[in-house]
PDB file of C-alpha atoms in Angstrom:
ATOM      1  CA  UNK A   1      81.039 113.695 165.325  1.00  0.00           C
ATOM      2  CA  UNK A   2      82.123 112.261 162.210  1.00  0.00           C
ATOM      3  CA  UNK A   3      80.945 113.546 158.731  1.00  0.00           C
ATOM      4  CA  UNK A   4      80.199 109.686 157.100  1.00  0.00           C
ATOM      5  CA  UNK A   5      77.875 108.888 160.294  1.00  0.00           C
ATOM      6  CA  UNK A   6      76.146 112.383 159.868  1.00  0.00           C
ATOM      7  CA  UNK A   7      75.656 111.630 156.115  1.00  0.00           C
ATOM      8  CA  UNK A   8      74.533 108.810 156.691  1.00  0.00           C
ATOM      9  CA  UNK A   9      71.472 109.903 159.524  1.00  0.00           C
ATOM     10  CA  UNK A  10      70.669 112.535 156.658  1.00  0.00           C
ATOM     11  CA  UNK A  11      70.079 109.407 154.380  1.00  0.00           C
ATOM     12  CA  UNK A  12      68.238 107.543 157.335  1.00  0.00           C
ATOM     13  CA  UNK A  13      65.936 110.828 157.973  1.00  0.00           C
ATOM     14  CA  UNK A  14      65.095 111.205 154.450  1.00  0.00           C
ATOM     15  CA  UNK A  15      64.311 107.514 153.792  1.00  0.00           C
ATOM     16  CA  UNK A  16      61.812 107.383 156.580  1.00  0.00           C
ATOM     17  CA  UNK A  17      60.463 111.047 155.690  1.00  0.00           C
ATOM     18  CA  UNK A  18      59.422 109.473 152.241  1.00  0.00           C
ATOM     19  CA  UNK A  19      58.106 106.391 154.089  1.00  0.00           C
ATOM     20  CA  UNK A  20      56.055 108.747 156.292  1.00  0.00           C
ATOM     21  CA  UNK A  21      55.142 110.907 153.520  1.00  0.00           C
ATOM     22  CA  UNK A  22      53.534 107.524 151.325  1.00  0.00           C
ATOM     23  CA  UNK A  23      51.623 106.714 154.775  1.00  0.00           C
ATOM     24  CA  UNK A  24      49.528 109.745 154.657  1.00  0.00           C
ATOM     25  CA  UNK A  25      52.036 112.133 156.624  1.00  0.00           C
ATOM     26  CA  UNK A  26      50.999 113.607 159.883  1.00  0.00           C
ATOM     27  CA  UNK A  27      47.500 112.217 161.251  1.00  0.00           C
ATOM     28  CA  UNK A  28      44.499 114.652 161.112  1.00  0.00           C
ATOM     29  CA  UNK A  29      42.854 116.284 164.730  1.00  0.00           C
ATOM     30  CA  UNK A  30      39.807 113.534 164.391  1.00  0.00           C
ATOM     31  CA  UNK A  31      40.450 110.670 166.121  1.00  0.00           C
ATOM     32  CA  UNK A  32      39.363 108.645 163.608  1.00  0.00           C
ATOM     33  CA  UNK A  33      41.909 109.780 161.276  1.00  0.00           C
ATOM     34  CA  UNK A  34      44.327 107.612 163.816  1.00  0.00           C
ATOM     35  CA  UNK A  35      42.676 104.421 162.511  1.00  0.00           C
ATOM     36  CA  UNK A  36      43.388 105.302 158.688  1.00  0.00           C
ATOM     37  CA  UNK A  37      46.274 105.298 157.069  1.00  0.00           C
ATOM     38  CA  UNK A  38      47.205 105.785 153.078  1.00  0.00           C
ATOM     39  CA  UNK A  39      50.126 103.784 151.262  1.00  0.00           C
ATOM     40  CA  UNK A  40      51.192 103.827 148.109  1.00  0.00           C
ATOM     41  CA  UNK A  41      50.649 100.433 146.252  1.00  0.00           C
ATOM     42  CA  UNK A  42      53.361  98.623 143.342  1.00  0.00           C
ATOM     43  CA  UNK A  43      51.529 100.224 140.994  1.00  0.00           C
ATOM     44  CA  UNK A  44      51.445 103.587 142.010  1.00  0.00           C
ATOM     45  CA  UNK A  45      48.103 103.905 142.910  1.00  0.00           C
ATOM     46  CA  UNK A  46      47.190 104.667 146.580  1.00  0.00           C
ATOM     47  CA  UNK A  47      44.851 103.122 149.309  1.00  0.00           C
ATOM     48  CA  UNK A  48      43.013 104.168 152.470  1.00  0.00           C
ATOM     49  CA  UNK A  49      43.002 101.129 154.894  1.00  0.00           C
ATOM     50  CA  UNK A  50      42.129 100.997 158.523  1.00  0.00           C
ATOM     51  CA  UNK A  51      45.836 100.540 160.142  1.00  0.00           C
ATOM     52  CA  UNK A  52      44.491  98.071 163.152  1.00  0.00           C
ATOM     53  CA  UNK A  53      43.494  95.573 160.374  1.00  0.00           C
ATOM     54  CA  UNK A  54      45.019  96.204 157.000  1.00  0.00           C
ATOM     55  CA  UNK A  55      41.565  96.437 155.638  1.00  0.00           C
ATOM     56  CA  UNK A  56      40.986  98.625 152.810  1.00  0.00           C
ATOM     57  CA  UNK A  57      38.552 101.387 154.215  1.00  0.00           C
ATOM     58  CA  UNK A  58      34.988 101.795 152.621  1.00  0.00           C
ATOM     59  CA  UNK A  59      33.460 105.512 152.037  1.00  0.00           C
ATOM     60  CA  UNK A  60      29.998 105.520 150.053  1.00  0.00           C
ATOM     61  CA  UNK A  61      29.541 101.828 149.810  1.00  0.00           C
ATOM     62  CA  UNK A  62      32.944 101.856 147.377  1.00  0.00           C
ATOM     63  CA  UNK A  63      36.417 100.600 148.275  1.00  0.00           C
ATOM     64  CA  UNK A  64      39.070 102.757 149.009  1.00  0.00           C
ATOM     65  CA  UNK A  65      42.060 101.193 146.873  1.00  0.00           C
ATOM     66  CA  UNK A  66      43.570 102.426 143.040  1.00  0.00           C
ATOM     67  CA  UNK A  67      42.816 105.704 144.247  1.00  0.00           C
ATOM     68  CA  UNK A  68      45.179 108.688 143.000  1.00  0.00           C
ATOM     69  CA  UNK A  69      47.415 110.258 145.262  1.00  0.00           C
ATOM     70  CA  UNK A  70      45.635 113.460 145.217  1.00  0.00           C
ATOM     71  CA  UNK A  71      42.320 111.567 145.824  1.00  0.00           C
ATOM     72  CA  UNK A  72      44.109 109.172 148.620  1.00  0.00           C
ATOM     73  CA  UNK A  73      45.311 112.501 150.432  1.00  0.00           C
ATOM     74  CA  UNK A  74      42.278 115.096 150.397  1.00  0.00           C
ATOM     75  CA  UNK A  75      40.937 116.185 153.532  1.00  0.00           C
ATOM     76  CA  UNK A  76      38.035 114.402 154.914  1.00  0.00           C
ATOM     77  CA  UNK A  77      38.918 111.059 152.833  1.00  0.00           C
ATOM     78  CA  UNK A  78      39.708 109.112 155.756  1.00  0.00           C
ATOM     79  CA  UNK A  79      36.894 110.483 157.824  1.00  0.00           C
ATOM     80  CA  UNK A  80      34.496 109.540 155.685  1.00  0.00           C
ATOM     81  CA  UNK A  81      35.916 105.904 156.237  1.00  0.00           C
TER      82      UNK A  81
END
């Protein structure tokens, strides 16, 4: 195995472990929190959408978009979707 090709997979790993991470990380045990997701927007703030669509999700009649990340990430955010 060569070192530069292990390196690089480290790189590879960690790039898509941040990607993940942005997304929400692992999926709940609800079902439905397999049809949210949570990404991180250009400006830093985060939003819940409904991954089949792309549609920012709805919880208590308001939109779920320039949410914090702590607020975009708290358990039960995407289940009340």
């Amino acid at each position: 195995m060569n070192l530069h090709n292990n390196d690089t997979e480290r790189v590879r790993d960690a790039t898509a472990l941040g990607t993940w991470e942005n997304e929400g990380g692992a999926p709940g045990r609800h079902s439905v929190d397999h049809q949210y997701g949570r990404r991180i927007e250009t400006d830093r703030s985060w939003t819940v959408y409904h991954v089949f669509t792309g549609v920012p999700a709805q919880a208590d009649g308001q939109i779920m978009t320039g949410l914090s990340r702590s607020a975009a990430t708290e358990d039960g955010v995407a289940e009340s979707s």
